[in-house]
Coordinates of C-alpha atoms and ligand atoms in Angstrom, one line a residue:
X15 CA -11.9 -6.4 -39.0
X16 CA -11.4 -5.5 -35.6
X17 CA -7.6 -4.8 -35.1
X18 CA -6.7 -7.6 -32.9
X19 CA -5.2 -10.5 -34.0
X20 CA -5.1 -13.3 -31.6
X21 CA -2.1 -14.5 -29.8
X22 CA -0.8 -17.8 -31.5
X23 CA 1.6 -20.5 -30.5
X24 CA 4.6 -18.5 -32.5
X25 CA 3.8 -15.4 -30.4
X26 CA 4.0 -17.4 -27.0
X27 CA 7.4 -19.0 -28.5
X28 CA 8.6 -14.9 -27.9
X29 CA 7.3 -15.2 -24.2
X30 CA 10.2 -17.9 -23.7
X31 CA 12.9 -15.3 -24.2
X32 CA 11.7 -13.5 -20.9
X33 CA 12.3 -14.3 -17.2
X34 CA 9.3 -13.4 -15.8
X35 CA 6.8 -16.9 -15.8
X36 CA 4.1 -16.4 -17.9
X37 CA 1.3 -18.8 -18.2
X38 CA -1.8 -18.4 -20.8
X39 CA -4.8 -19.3 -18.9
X40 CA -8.1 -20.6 -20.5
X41 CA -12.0 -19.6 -19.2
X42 CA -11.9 -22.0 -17.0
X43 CA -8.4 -20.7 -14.9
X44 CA -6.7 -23.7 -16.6
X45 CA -3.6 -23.8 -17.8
X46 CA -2.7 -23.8 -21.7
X47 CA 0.7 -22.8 -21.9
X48 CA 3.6 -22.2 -20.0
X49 CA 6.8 -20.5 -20.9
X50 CA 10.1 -21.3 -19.9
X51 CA 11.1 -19.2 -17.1
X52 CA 7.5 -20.5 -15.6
X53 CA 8.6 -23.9 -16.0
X54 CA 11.9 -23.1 -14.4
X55 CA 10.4 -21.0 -11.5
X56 CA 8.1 -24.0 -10.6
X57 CA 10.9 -26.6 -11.4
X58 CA 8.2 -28.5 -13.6
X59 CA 7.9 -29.5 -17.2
X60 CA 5.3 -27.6 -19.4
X61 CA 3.6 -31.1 -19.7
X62 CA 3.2 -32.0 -16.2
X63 CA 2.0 -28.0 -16.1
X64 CA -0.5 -27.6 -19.1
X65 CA -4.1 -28.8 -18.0
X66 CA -3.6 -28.1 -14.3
X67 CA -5.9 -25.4 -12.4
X68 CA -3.5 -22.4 -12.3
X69 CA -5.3 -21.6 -8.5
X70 CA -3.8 -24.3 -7.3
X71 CA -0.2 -22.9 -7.3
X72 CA -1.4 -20.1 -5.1
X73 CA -0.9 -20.8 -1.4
X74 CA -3.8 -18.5 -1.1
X75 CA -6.4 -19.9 -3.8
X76 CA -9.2 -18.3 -2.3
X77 CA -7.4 -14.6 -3.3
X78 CA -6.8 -15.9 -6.9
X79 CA -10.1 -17.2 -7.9
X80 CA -11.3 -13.8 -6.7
X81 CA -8.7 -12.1 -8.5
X82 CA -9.5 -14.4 -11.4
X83 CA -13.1 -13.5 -11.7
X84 CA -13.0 -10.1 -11.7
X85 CA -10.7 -10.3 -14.9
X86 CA -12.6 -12.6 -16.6
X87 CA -16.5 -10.7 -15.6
X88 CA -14.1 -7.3 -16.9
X89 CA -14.2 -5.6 -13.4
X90 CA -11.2 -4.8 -13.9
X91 CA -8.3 -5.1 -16.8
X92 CA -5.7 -6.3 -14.8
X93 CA -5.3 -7.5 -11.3
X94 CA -1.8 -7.8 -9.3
X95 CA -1.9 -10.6 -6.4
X96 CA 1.2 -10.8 -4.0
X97 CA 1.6 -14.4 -1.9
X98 CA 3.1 -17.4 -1.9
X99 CA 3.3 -19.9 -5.0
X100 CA 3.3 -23.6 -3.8
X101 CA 5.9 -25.8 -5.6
X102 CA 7.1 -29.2 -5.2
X103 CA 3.8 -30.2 -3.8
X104 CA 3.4 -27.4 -1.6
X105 CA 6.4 -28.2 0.0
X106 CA 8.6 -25.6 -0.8
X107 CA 6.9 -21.8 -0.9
X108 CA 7.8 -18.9 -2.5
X109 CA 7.1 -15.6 -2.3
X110 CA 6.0 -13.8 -5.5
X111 CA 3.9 -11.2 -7.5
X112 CA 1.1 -11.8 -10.0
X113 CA -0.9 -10.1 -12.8
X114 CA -3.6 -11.5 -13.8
X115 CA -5.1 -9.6 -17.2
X116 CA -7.8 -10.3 -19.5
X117 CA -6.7 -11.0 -23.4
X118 CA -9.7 -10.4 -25.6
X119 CA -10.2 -12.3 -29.2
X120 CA -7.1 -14.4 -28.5
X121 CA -6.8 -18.0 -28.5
X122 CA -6.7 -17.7 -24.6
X123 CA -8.7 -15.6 -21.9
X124 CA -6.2 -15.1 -19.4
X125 CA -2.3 -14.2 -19.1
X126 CA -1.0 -14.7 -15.9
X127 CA 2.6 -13.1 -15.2
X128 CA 4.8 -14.3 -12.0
X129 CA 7.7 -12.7 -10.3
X130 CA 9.1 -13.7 -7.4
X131 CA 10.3 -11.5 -4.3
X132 CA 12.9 -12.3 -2.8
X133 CA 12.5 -11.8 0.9
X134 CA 15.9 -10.4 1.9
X135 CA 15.5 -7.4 -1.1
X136 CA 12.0 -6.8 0.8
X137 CA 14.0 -6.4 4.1
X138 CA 17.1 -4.5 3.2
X139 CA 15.0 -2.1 1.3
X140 CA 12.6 -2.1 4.3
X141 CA 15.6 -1.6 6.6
X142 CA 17.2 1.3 4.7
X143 CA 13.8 3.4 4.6
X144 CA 13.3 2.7 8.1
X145 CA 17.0 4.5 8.6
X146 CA 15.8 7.2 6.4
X147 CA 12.9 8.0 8.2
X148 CA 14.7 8.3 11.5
X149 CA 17.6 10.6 10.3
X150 CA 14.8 12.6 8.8
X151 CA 12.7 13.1 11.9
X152 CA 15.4 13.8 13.8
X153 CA 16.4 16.6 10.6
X154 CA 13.1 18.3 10.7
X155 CA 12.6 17.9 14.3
X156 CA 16.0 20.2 15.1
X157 CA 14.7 22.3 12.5
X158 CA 11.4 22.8 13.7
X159 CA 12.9 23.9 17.6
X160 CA 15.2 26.3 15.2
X161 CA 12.1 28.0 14.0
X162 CA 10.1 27.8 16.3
X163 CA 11.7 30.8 18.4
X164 CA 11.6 33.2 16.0
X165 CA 8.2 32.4 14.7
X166 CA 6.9 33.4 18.4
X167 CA 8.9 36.7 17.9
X168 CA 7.5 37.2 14.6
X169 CA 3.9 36.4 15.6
X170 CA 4.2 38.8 19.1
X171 CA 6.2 41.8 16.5
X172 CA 3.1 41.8 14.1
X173 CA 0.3 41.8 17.2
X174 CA 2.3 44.8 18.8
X175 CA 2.1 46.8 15.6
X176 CA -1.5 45.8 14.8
X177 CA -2.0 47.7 18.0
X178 CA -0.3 50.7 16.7
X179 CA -1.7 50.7 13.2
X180 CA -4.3 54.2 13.1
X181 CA -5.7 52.8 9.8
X182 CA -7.7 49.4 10.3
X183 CA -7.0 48.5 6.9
X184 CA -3.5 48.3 7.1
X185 CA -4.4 45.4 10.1
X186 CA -5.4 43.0 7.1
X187 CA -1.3 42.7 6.7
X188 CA -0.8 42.0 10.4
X189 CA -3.6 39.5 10.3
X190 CA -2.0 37.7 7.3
X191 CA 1.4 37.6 9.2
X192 CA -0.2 36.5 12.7
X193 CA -2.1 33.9 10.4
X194 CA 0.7 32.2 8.3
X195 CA 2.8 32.6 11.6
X196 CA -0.2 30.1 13.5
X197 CA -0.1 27.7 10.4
X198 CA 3.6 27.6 10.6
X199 CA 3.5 27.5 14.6
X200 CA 1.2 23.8 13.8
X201 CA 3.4 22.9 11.1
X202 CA 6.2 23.0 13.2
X203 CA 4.2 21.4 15.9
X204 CA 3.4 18.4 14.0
X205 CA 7.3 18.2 13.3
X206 CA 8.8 18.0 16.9
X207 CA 5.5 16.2 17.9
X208 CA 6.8 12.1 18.5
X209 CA 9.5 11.9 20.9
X210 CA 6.1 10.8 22.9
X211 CA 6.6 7.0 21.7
X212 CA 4.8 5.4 25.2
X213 CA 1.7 3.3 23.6
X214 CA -1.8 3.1 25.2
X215 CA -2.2 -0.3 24.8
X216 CA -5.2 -2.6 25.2
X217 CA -6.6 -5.9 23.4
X218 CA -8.5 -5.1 20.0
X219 CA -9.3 -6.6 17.2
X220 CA -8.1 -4.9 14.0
X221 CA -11.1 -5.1 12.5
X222 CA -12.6 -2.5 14.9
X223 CA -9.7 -0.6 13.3
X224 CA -10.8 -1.2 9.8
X225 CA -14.7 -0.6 10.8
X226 CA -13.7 2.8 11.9
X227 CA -11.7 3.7 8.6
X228 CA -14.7 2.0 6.4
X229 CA -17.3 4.4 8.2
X230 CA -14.9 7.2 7.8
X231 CA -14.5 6.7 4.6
X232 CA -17.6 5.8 3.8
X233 CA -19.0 9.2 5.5
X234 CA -16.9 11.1 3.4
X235 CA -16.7 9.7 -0.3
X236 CA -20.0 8.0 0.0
X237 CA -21.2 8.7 -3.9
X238 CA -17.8 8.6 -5.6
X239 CA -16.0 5.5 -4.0
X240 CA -16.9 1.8 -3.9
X241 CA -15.5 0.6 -0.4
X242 CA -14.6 -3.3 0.0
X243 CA -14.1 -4.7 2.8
X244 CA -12.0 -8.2 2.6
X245 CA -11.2 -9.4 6.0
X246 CA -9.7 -12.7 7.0
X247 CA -11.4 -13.5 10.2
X248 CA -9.1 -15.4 11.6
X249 CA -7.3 -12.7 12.8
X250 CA -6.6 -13.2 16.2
X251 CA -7.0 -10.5 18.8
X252 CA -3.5 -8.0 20.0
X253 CA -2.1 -5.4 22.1
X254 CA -2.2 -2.5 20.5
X255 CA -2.3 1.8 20.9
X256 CA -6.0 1.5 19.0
X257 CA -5.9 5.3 18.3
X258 CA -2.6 5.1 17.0
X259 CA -3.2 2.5 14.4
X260 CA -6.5 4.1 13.5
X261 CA -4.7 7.0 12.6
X262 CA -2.2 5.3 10.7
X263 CA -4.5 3.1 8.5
X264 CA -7.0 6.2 8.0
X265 CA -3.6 8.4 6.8
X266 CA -3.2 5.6 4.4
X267 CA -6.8 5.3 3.4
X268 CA -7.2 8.8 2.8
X269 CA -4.5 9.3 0.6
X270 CA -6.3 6.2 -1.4
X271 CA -9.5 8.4 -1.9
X272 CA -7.7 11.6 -2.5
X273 CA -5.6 9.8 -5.1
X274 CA -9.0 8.1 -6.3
X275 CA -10.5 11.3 -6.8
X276 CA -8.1 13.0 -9.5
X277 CA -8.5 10.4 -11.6
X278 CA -10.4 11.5 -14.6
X279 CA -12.4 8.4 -15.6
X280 CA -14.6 8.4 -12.2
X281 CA -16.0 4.6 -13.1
X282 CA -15.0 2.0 -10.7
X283 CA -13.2 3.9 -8.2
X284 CA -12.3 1.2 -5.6
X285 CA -10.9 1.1 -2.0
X286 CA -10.2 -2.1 -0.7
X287 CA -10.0 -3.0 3.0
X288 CA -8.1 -6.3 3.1
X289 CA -6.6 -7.8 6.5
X290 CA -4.4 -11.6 6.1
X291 CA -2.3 -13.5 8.1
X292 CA 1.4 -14.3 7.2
X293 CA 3.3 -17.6 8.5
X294 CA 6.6 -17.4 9.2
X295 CA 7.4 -13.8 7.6
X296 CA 10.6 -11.5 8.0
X297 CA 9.6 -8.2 9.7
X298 CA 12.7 -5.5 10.2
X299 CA 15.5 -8.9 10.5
X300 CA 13.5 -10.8 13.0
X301 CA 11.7 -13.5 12.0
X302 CA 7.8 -13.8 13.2
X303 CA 5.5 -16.7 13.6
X304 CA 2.5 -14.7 12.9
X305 CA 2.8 -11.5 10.9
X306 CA -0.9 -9.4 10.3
X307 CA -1.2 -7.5 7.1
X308 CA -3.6 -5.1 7.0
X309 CA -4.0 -3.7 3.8
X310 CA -5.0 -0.5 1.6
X311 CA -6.0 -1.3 -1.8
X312 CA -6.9 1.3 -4.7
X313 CA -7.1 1.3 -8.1
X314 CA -6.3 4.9 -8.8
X315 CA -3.0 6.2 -10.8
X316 CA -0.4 5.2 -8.5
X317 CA 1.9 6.7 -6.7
X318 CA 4.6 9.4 -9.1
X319 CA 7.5 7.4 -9.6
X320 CA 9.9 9.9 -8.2
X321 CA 8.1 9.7 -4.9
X322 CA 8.7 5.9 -4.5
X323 CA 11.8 5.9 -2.2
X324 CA 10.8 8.9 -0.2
X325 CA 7.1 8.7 0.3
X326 CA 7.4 8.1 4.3
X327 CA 9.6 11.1 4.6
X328 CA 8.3 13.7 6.4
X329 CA 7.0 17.0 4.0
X330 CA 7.6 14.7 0.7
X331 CA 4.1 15.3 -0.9
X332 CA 2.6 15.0 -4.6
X333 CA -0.7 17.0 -3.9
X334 CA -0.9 21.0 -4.0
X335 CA -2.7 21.4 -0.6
X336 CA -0.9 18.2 1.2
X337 CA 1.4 18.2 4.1
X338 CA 3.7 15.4 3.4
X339 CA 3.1 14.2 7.2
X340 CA 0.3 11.6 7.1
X341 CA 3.1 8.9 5.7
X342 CA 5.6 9.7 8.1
X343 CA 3.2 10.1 11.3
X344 CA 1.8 6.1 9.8
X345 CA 5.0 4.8 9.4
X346 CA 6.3 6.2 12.9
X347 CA 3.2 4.9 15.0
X348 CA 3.5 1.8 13.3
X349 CA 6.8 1.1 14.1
X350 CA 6.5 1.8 17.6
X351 CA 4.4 -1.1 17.3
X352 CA 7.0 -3.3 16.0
X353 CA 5.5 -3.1 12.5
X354 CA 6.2 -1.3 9.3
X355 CA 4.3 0.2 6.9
X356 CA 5.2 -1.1 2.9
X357 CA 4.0 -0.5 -0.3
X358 CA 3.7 -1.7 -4.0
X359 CA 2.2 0.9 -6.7
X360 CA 1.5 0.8 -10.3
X361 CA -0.7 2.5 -12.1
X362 CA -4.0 1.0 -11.5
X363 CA -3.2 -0.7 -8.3
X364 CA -1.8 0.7 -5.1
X365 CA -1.2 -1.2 -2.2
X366 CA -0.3 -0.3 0.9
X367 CA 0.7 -2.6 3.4
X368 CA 0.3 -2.5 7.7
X369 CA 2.7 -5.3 8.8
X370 CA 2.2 -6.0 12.2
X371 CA 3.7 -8.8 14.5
X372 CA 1.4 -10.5 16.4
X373 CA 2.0 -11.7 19.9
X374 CA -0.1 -13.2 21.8
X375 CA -3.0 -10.9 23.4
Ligands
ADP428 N1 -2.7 5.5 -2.6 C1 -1.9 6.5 -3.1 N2 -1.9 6.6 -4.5 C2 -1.2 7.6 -5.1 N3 -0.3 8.4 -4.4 C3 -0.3 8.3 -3.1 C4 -1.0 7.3 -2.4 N4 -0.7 7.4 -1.1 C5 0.2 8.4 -1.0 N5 0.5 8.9 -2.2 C6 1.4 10.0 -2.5 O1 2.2 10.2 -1.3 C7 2.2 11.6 -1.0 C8 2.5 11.7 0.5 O2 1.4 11.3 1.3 P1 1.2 11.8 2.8 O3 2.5 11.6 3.5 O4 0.0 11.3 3.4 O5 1.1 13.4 2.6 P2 -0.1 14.2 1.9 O6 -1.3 13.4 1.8 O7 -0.3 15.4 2.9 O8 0.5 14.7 0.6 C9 0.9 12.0 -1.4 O9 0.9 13.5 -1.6 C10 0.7 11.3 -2.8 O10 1.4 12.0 -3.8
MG429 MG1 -2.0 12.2 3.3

């Protein structure tokens, strides 16, 4: 006996009670079954459902057969997708999550779960973190010119009575006071930094961005990290501060391989480098034509839940040796390119998300 007992018809009849759409899919990414909440999401009858290719809901089918395969080959147990579903005959579009994940000895290979986001919940919460983050700079920014006076006292006090000190041993304590004063001095530093918000701009391709980060990365967590790179390359070219947004998707990338790297089971650790193009998409209230999403994907342990609403704040960090700044600095340089920096994270898949307008170059 091997513990499992496969999923049968009577189980699914319990799948009808919930309102997230679930469909059961078959090897072959077909259809088999369909609860009700997925036949109310796509406005569609299970018959007219069951027997059709479940990629061709997805605006993006490209993205789900991938996501498909690497369920079904076992790459990975469960897979989350986020794009638009396609109903009435690709009319109508909305915008939704989905979790693909593998059911073993069951009557069907696949379950695929659908939510949908609703755009303005994306925007208000994107507009109240945004707030957040400003009130919060400004906070730690007033702070850090508040300490940053006496920390120069401090620092000259303890070089003064280094020079007095008869015993040379005693002038390991001054050292330790003029060193935690210099680390404190950058800390600071780092806080008041922006202020400087002018942009050095010039036409670049994002994916020069993305080359740089992959190399980086790549340099530094060669043996431990599988690095994918998943461009769209349609991408057209933009104006951008290049240095600022390589900074800002590196912050994001590292924190990918850091978190990567205190997970325990080291197989399969995966970064993924993913750029895509959104029609039409809602950026802070304004509506854009053409919105880039350049994306950092891992499958690591997620971000703590009591992080998630203030992980762009400046000094908010879950590691022992972090800073809590690489977020904030990100989310600032992004927006002083119109964009804004979002994320989705569950344990298992992290994504973090580079929305940038795209105006003409
Ligand atoms: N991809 C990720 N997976 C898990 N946790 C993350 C990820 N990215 C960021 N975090 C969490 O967000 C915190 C803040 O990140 P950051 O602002 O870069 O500061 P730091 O890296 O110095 O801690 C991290 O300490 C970590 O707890
Ligand atoms: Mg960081």
């Amino acid at each position: 006996m091997n513990g499992f007992s496969p999923v049968t018809f009577q189980d699914c009849k319990a799948f009808d009670l919930l309102a997230t759409a679930v469909f059961m899919l078959d090897q072959d990414g077909m259809i088999r079954w369909v609860n009700n909440a997925g036949q109310h999401l796509l406005e569609r009858s299970s018959r007219s459902l069951e027997g059709l290719a479940a990629w061709r809901l997805f605006e993006d089918e490209h993205a789900f057969e991938h996501a498909f395969e690497a369920i079904l080959n076992g790459e990975f147990s469960s897979f989350g997708l986020m794009g638009g579903l396609l109903k009435n005959q690709g009319q109508e579009k909305l915008l939704v999550s989905a979790t693909l994940q593998r059911l073993y000895q069951q009557a069907w290979c696949v379950i695929l779960e659908v939510r949908e986001i609703e755009q303005h919940t994306l925007a208000e919460r994107n507009e109240r973190l945004i707030k957040e983050l400003e009130i919060h700079q400004e906070t730690f920014r007033n702070l850090g010119h508040e300490v940053k006076n006496p920390l120069g006292g401090l620092r000259g006090a303890a070089q003064l009575l280094e020079m007095e000190l008869s015993d040379p041993a005693l002038q390991e304590y001054t050292q330790v006071i003029i060193a935690e004063a210099d680390r404190l001095q950058e800390l600071v530093d780092r806080l008041i930094r922006p202020g400087q918000d002018n942009l050095f701009l010039s036409v670049i391709n994002i994916h020069e961005v993305c080359e740089r980060v992959y190399a980086l990365l790549k340099a530094e967590y060669r043996d431990d990290i599988t690095i994918v790179r998943d461009y769209d390359a349609s991408v057209p070219n933009m104006k951008a501060d290049m240095a600022k947004l390589l900074q800002a998707y590196l912050n994001i990338g590292r924190n990918a391989a850091q978190s990567l790297l205190s997970v325990k089971n080291k197989d399969k650790l995966s970064i993924t480098l993913r750029t895509r193009i959104l029609n039409r998409h809602l950026l802070l209230n304004k509506m854009h034509r053409l919105v880039l999403v350049a994306s950092v994907i891992d499958n690591g342990a997620g971000v703590p839940e009591a992080l998630h609403d203030r992980i762009f704040h400046p000094l908010v960090t879950g590691r022992a040796d972090g800073t809590g700044l690489g977020l904030s600095l990100a989310q600032e340089y992004v927006r002083q390119h119109g964009g804004l920096i979002e994320f989705d994270s569950v344990p298992g898949k992290t994504e973090f998300r580079i929305l940038l307008p795209l105006e003409a170059a």
